[in-house]
């Protein structure tokens, strides 16, 4: 029996995967070490900080055994800066804030460390001004899920949680509008004119917009195929009526260009 589930990963599955992200805690009591599938957890000794998977940190928080230290990006100041740049600055009208560097890689904001790199963050191939985010942490891949989980379970550990909740909501709306506004880029991608640049987009954003983007691309591809079929039928009719003076090579060249 087939299950009627949407294509791709569901929102609950994405949130489950986000719980493997690492956060810093301050234990409130001594706890013995644990042997987990992801590796051993050292004994917790207050007030020494420790790094734990998010799911375990949330469990200890609910049991009042630890406090969670919010990540550097989950504060009102960096969130307000990212929102301001992405919503008001012209260079980021159709682009997203640069993601954090991969482990062992230099920061993407370090121009000297990447002299030959040419990252593209806009769908039209432009290179935005990365210095706008200098001094501000980047949004991680699971920023939506981590932010919501910490707001729900550890709001008293956050600085001004109400403002953080508003900033996350506004930032999410701005970024979702950018993804939905790139219809011209999706048109080019559907006709073989290139791909859609989604550098800096989060996991939950990709999961929620997967159906919209793939649906638009498939629809545009079908429209392009029907237009090509109609053009070929007109050419065949003109050739049969003697009104088309082109050659077979011209037809093949047009087909290759399409």
Coordinates of C-alpha atoms in Angstrom, one line a residue:
X1 CA 0.0 0.0 0.0
X2 CA 1.5 3.3 -1.1
X3 CA 1.6 6.3 1.3
X4 CA 0.3 9.6 -0.1
X5 CA 3.2 11.7 1.0
X6 CA 4.6 14.9 -0.7
X7 CA 7.7 14.5 -2.8
X8 CA 11.0 15.2 -1.0
X9 CA 11.6 15.6 2.7
X10 CA 8.7 16.7 4.9
X11 CA 8.9 19.6 7.4
X12 CA 8.9 17.3 10.4
X13 CA 11.7 15.2 8.9
X14 CA 13.8 18.4 8.3
X15 CA 13.2 19.5 11.9
X16 CA 14.3 16.0 13.1
X17 CA 17.5 16.2 11.1
X18 CA 18.2 19.7 12.6
X19 CA 18.2 18.3 16.1
X20 CA 21.7 16.8 15.3
X21 CA 23.1 20.4 15.2
X22 CA 25.6 21.1 18.0
X23 CA 24.9 23.8 20.7
X24 CA 26.7 24.9 23.8
X25 CA 25.2 24.4 27.2
X26 CA 26.0 25.2 30.8
X27 CA 25.1 22.2 33.0
X28 CA 23.3 22.9 36.3
X29 CA 24.3 19.5 37.9
X30 CA 26.8 16.8 37.5
X31 CA 25.9 14.2 34.9
X32 CA 27.8 11.1 33.9
X33 CA 29.1 10.6 30.3
X34 CA 27.1 8.9 27.6
X35 CA 27.9 6.6 24.8
X36 CA 25.9 7.7 21.8
X37 CA 25.8 6.6 18.1
X38 CA 27.3 9.9 17.1
X39 CA 30.2 9.6 19.6
X40 CA 30.8 9.7 23.4
X41 CA 29.6 12.6 25.5
X42 CA 32.0 13.6 28.3
X43 CA 30.7 14.0 31.8
X44 CA 29.1 17.3 32.5
X45 CA 30.6 19.3 35.3
X46 CA 29.0 22.7 36.3
X47 CA 29.8 25.4 35.5
X48 CA 32.0 24.1 32.6
X49 CA 30.5 24.6 29.2
X50 CA 29.9 21.6 26.9
X51 CA 28.9 21.0 23.3
X52 CA 26.0 18.6 22.8
X53 CA 23.6 17.7 20.1
X54 CA 20.5 19.9 20.0
X55 CA 18.1 17.1 20.9
X56 CA 20.1 16.2 24.1
X57 CA 20.4 19.9 25.0
X58 CA 16.7 20.4 24.7
X59 CA 16.0 17.3 26.8
X60 CA 18.3 18.6 29.6
X61 CA 16.7 22.0 29.3
X62 CA 13.2 20.6 29.8
X63 CA 14.5 18.7 32.8
X64 CA 16.0 21.8 34.2
X65 CA 19.4 20.3 34.2
X66 CA 21.2 22.7 31.9
X67 CA 20.9 26.1 30.3
X68 CA 21.5 26.6 26.6
X69 CA 23.8 29.3 25.3
X70 CA 22.2 30.7 22.1
X71 CA 24.4 30.6 19.0
X72 CA 26.1 33.8 17.9
X73 CA 23.6 34.4 15.1
X74 CA 20.5 34.1 17.3
X75 CA 20.7 37.5 18.8
X76 CA 18.7 40.6 17.8
X77 CA 21.6 42.6 16.5
X78 CA 23.0 40.2 13.8
X79 CA 19.4 39.2 12.8
X80 CA 18.5 42.8 12.3
X81 CA 21.6 43.4 10.2
X82 CA 20.9 40.5 8.0
X83 CA 17.3 41.5 7.6
X84 CA 18.2 45.1 6.7
X85 CA 20.7 44.1 4.1
X86 CA 18.6 41.4 2.5
X87 CA 15.5 43.6 2.3
X88 CA 16.9 47.0 1.6
X89 CA 20.3 46.8 -0.1
X90 CA 20.2 46.7 -3.9
X91 CA 23.0 44.1 -4.2
X92 CA 20.9 41.6 -2.3
X93 CA 17.6 42.3 -4.0
X94 CA 17.6 38.8 -5.5
X95 CA 20.3 37.2 -3.4
X96 CA 20.7 35.6 0.0
X97 CA 23.3 36.2 2.8
X98 CA 26.4 34.1 2.4
X99 CA 26.4 30.8 4.3
X100 CA 29.0 29.9 7.0
X101 CA 32.2 28.3 5.8
X102 CA 32.5 24.5 5.7
X103 CA 34.7 22.9 8.4
X104 CA 38.3 23.5 7.6
X105 CA 37.5 26.1 4.9
X106 CA 38.3 29.9 5.2
X107 CA 35.4 32.3 5.7
X108 CA 33.7 33.4 2.5
X109 CA 34.0 37.0 3.7
X110 CA 37.8 36.7 3.7
X111 CA 38.8 38.1 0.3
X112 CA 42.5 37.5 0.8
X113 CA 41.9 33.8 1.7
X114 CA 40.0 33.3 -1.6
X115 CA 41.9 35.3 -4.2
X116 CA 40.7 33.2 -7.2
X117 CA 37.2 32.3 -6.0
X118 CA 34.2 33.8 -7.7
X119 CA 31.1 32.7 -5.7
X120 CA 27.8 33.8 -7.2
X121 CA 24.8 34.4 -4.9
X122 CA 22.4 36.0 -7.3
X123 CA 20.4 34.1 -9.9
X124 CA 21.5 36.5 -12.7
X125 CA 25.2 35.8 -11.9
X126 CA 26.1 39.0 -10.2
X127 CA 28.5 39.0 -7.2
X128 CA 27.0 41.0 -4.3
X129 CA 29.0 43.1 -1.9
X130 CA 30.0 40.6 0.8
X131 CA 31.5 43.2 3.1
X132 CA 28.0 44.2 4.1
X133 CA 27.9 41.2 6.4
X134 CA 31.4 41.8 7.9
X135 CA 31.2 41.3 11.6
X136 CA 27.9 39.5 11.5
X137 CA 27.5 35.7 11.9
X138 CA 26.1 33.8 8.9
X139 CA 22.8 32.0 9.0
X140 CA 23.4 28.2 9.3
X141 CA 21.7 25.6 7.0
X142 CA 19.1 24.8 9.7
X143 CA 18.6 28.3 11.0
X144 CA 14.7 28.2 10.8
X145 CA 14.5 24.9 12.7
X146 CA 17.1 25.7 15.3
X147 CA 15.6 29.1 15.9
X148 CA 12.1 27.8 16.4
X149 CA 13.2 24.9 18.6
X150 CA 15.1 27.2 20.9
X151 CA 12.3 29.7 21.0
X152 CA 9.9 27.0 22.0
X153 CA 12.0 25.2 24.6
X154 CA 14.6 27.7 25.8
X155 CA 13.1 31.2 25.3
X156 CA 14.4 32.3 28.8
X157 CA 17.9 31.6 27.7
X158 CA 17.6 34.0 24.7
X159 CA 18.1 37.8 24.6
X160 CA 14.8 39.4 24.0
X161 CA 13.0 36.3 22.6
X162 CA 10.0 38.3 21.4
X163 CA 12.2 40.5 19.1
X164 CA 14.1 37.4 17.9
X165 CA 10.8 35.8 17.0
X166 CA 9.7 38.9 15.0
X167 CA 13.0 39.1 13.2
X168 CA 13.0 35.4 12.3
X169 CA 9.5 35.8 10.9
X170 CA 10.3 38.9 8.9
X171 CA 13.5 37.4 7.6
X172 CA 11.8 34.2 6.5
X173 CA 9.1 36.1 4.7
X174 CA 11.7 38.3 2.8
X175 CA 13.7 35.2 1.8
X176 CA 10.6 33.2 0.7
X177 CA 9.5 36.1 -1.4
X178 CA 12.9 36.2 -3.2
X179 CA 12.6 32.5 -4.0
X180 CA 9.1 32.9 -5.4
X181 CA 9.9 36.1 -7.4
X182 CA 12.6 34.5 -9.7
X183 CA 10.1 33.3 -12.4
X184 CA 12.4 34.7 -15.2
X185 CA 15.3 32.6 -13.8
X186 CA 13.1 29.5 -13.6
X187 CA 12.1 30.1 -17.2
X188 CA 15.7 30.1 -18.3
X189 CA 16.4 27.0 -16.3
X190 CA 13.4 25.2 -17.8
X191 CA 14.6 25.9 -21.3
X192 CA 18.2 24.8 -20.6
X193 CA 19.6 28.2 -20.0
X194 CA 21.3 27.4 -16.7
X195 CA 20.4 26.5 -13.2
X196 CA 18.9 28.5 -10.3
X197 CA 21.5 29.7 -7.7
X198 CA 20.3 29.0 -4.2
X199 CA 23.5 29.5 -2.3
X200 CA 22.7 30.5 1.3
X201 CA 19.2 29.1 1.3
X202 CA 18.3 27.1 4.4
X203 CA 17.1 23.5 4.7
X204 CA 13.5 24.3 5.7
X205 CA 13.3 26.9 3.0
X206 CA 14.3 24.4 0.3
X207 CA 11.9 21.8 1.7
X208 CA 8.9 24.2 1.7
X209 CA 9.7 25.7 -1.8
X210 CA 10.7 22.4 -3.5
X211 CA 7.1 21.8 -4.7
X212 CA 6.7 25.4 -6.0
X213 CA 10.0 25.5 -7.8
X214 CA 9.8 22.1 -9.4
X215 CA 6.2 22.7 -10.4
X216 CA 7.0 26.0 -12.1
X217 CA 10.0 24.5 -13.9
X218 CA 8.0 21.4 -15.1
X219 CA 5.2 23.7 -16.3
X220 CA 7.5 26.0 -18.2
X221 CA 9.3 23.0 -19.8
X222 CA 5.9 21.7 -21.0
X223 CA 5.1 25.1 -22.4
X224 CA 8.4 25.2 -24.2
X225 CA 7.9 21.8 -25.7
X226 CA 4.4 22.6 -26.9
X227 CA 5.7 25.8 -28.6
X228 CA 8.5 23.9 -30.3
X229 CA 6.0 21.3 -31.5
X230 CA 3.7 24.0 -32.9
X231 CA 6.6 25.6 -34.7
X232 CA 7.6 22.3 -36.3
X233 CA 4.0 21.7 -37.4
X234 CA 3.9 25.1 -39.1
X235 CA 7.2 24.5 -40.8
X236 CA 6.0 21.1 -42.1
X237 CA 2.7 22.7 -43.3
X238 CA 4.6 25.4 -45.1
X239 CA 6.9 22.9 -46.7
X240 CA 4.0 20.8 -47.9
X241 CA 2.4 23.9 -49.4
X242 CA 5.6 25.0 -51.1
X243 CA 5.8 28.2 -49.1
X244 CA 8.9 27.2 -47.1
X245 CA 12.2 27.7 -48.9
X246 CA 14.5 26.7 -46.0
X247 CA 16.7 23.6 -46.1
X248 CA 17.0 20.6 -43.8
X249 CA 20.2 22.0 -42.4
X250 CA 18.4 25.1 -41.3
X251 CA 15.9 23.0 -39.5
X252 CA 18.6 21.0 -37.8
X253 CA 20.4 24.1 -36.8
X254 CA 17.3 25.6 -35.2
X255 CA 16.7 22.3 -33.3
X256 CA 20.3 22.4 -32.0
X257 CA 19.8 26.0 -30.8
X258 CA 16.6 25.1 -29.0

